[in-house]
Coordinates of C-alpha atoms in Angstrom, one line a residue:
X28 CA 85.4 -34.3 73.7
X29 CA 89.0 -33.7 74.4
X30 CA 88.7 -33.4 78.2
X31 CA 86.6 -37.0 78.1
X32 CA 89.6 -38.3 76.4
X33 CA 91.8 -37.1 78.8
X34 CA 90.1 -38.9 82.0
X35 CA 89.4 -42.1 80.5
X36 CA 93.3 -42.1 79.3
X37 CA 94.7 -41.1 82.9
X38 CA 91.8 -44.0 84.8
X39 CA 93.5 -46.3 82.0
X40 CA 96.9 -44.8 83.2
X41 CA 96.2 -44.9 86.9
X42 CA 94.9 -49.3 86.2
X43 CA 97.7 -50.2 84.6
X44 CA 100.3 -48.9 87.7
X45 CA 98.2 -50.0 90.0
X46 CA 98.3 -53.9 88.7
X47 CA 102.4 -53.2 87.7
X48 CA 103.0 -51.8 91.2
X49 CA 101.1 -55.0 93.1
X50 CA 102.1 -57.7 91.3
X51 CA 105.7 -56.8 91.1
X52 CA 105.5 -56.4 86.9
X53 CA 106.4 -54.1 84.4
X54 CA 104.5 -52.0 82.5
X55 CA 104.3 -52.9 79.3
X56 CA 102.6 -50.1 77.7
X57 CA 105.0 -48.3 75.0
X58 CA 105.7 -44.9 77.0
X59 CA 104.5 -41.9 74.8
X60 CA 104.9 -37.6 75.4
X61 CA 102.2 -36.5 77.4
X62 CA 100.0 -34.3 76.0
X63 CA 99.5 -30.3 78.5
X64 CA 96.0 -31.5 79.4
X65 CA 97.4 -34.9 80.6
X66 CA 100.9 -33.4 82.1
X67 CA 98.8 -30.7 84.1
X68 CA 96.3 -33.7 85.5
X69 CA 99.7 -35.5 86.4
X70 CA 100.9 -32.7 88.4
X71 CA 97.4 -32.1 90.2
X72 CA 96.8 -35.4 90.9
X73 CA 98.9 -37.4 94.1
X74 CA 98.7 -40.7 93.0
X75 CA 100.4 -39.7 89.7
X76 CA 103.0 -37.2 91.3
X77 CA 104.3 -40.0 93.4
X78 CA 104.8 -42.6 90.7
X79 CA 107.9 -41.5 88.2
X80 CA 106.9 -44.1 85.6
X81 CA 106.1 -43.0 82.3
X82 CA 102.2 -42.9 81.0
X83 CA 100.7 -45.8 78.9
X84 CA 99.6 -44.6 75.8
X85 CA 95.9 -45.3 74.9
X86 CA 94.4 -45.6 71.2
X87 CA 91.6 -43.2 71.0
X88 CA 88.4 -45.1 71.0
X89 CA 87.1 -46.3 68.0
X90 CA 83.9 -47.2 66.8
X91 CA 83.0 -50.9 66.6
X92 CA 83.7 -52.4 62.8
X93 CA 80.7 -51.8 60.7
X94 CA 78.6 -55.4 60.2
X95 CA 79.7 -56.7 56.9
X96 CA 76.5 -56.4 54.9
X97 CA 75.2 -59.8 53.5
X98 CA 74.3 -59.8 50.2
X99 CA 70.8 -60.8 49.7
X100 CA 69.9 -63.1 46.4
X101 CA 68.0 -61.8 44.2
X102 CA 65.1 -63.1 44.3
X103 CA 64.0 -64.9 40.4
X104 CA 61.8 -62.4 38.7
X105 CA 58.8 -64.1 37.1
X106 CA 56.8 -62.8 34.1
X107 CA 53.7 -61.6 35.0
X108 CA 50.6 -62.6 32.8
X109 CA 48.4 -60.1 31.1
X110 CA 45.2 -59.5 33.2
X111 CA 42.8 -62.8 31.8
X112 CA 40.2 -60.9 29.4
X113 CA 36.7 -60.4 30.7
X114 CA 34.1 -62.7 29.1
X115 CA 32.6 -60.8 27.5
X116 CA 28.6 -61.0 26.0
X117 CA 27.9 -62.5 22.0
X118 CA 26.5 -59.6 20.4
X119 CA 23.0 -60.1 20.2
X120 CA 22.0 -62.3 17.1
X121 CA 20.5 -60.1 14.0
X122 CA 16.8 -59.5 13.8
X123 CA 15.3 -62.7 12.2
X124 CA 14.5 -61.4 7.8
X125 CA 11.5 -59.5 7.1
X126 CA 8.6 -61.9 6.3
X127 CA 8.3 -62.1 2.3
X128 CA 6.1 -59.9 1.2
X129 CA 2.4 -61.1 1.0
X130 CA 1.9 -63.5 -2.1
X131 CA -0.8 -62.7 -4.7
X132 CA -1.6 -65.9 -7.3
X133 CA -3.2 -63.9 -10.1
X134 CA -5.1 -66.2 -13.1
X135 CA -5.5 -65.6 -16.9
X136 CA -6.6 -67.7 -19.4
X137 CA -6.2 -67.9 -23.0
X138 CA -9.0 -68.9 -25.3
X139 CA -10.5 -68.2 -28.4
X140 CA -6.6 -66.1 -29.3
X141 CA -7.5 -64.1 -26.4
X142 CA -6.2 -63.4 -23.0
X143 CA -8.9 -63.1 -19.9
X144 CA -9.3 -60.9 -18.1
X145 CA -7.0 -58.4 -19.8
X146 CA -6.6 -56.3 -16.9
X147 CA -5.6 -57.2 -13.7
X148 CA -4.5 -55.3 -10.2
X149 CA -1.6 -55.8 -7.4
X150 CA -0.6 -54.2 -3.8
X151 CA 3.0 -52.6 -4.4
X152 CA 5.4 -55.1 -2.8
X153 CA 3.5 -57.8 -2.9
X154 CA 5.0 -61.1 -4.6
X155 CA 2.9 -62.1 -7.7
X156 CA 2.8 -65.0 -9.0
X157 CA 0.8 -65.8 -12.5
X158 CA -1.3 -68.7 -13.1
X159 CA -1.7 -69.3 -16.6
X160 CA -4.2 -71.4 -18.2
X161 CA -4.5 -72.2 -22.4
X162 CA -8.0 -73.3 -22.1
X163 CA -7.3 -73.1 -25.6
X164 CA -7.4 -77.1 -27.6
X165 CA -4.4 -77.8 -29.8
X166 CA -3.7 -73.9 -30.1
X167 CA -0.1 -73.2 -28.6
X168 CA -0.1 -69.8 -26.3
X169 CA 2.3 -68.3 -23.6
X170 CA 2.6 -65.5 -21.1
X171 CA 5.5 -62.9 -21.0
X172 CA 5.3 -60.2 -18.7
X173 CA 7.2 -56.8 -18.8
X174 CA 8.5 -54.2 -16.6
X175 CA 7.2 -50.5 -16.8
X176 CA 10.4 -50.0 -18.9
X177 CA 9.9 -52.8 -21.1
X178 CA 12.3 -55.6 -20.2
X179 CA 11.1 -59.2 -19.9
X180 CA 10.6 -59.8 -15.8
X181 CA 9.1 -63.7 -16.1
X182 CA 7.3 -66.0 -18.6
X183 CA 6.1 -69.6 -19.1
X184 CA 7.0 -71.6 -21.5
X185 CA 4.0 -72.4 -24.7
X186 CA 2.5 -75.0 -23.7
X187 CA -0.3 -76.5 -26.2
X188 CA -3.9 -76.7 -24.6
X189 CA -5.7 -77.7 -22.7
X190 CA -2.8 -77.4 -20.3
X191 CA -1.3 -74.7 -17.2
X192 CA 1.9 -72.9 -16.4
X193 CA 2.7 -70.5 -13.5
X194 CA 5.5 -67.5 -13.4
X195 CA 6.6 -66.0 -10.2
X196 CA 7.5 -62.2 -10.6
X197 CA 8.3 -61.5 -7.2
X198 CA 7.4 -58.1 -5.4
X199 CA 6.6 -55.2 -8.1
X200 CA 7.4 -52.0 -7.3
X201 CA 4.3 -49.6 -8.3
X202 CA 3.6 -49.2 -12.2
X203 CA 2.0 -50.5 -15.2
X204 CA 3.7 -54.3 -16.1
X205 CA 2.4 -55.2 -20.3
X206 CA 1.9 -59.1 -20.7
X207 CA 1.5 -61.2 -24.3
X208 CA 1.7 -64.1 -26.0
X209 CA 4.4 -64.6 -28.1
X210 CA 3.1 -66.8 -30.7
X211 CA 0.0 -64.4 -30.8
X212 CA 1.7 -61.0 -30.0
X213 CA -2.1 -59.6 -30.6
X214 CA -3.0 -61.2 -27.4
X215 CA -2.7 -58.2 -25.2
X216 CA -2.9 -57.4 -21.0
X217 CA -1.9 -55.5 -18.2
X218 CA -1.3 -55.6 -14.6
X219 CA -1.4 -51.9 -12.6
X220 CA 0.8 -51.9 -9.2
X221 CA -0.6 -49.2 -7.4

C-alpha cells in the first residue's frame, strides 16, 4: 500500500513540473520533506535528478464522503382489526315436547246414594279425566279423588241432580287412587293405575 502511495505521489510530482516548467509558472504546491521511499525514487529517476525544485506534497487519498442518509418518514401505523368472527350455525332448535300422555275420560254416576261403577282401571301415565254424573233428582252429590297417600288430587264441585261435572287428574303414576262423596262420605270407589 505504501509503495502505491509512493508512485501515484511522484506521477502527481512529475505533472505538476512538467506544467510549471512549460508554461513558465511556479509551483504552487507547499514544499514538504520527502519521505526514503520517495528521496530514493528521486535519485533513480532522470527526470527528477535534473529538476532541483522541491516535491509537491499530496494528501493521501481519501475515500469519497459517505452519502448523507435520508431519513425515511415513518410510515402512520394503523390499528389492525380483530379477524371478523365466523358465522357461525344457531344451535339446532330443542326437540318439539313429548306428546301429552294419552287421555282416558272415565264415567261414574251417582244414584240411589251410590257411586257406579265403584271400581274403575287406568294405564300408568295416562291423563284421566272423570266424568261425573248425579243421576241422582234433587239429592246433592260430588266426587273427590285421592292419591295413594291420601291427599286430595281433584274434585267437582256438588252439584244437585240431575246434572254433570268433570275433574281432570292428569297422568297418575301406578297405585290405588280412593274417591267419595263428600256430602255422603259412605259413597265409596276406587281407581287402580297399574
Amino acid at each position: 500500500m505504501r509503495t502505491l502511495a509512493g508512485i501515484i505521489a511522484l506521477l502527481a510530482a512529475a505533472m505538476t513540473i512538467a506544467c510549471a516548467s512549460g508554461s513558465g509558472a511556479k509551483s504552487t504546491a507547499t514544499p514538504r520533506a520527502a519521505s526514503p521511499t520517495k528521496a530514493a525514487t528521486a535519485a533513480a529517476s532522470p527526470t527528477s535528478a535534473a529538476s532541483a525544485s522541491p516535491q509537491p506534497t499530496l494528501a493521501p487519498p481519501t475515500a469519497p464522503p459517505a452519502a448523507a442518509s435520508t431519513p425515511v418518514p415513518a410510515q402512520p401505523t394503523r390499528a389492525v382489526p380483530p379477524p371478523a368472527a365466523r358465522p357461525t350455525q344457531p344451535p339446532p332448535p330443542p326437540p318439539p315436547p313429548p306428546p301429552p300422555p294419552p287421555g282416558v275420560t272415565l264415567d261414574i254416576s251417582a244414584d240411589n246414594l251410590q257411586f257406579a261403577p265403584t271400581t274403575l282401571s287406568a294405564a300408568a301415565g295416562t291423563t284421566v279425566t272423570i266424568a261425573f254424573n248425579n243421576a241422582e233428582q234433587g239429592v246433592p252429590h260430588n266426587i273427590d279423588v285421592f292419591s295413594p297417600s291420601g291427599a286430595s288430587i281433584g274434585k267437582t264441585d256438588v252439584i244437585t241432580g240431575p246434572a254433570r261435572a268433570t275433574v281432570s287428574l292428569g297422568a297418575l303414576a301406578t297405585g290405588t287412587y280412593p274417591f267419595k262423596c263428600d256430602v255422603h262420605p259412605f259413597m265409596r270407589g276406587t281407581i287402580a293405575v297399574r
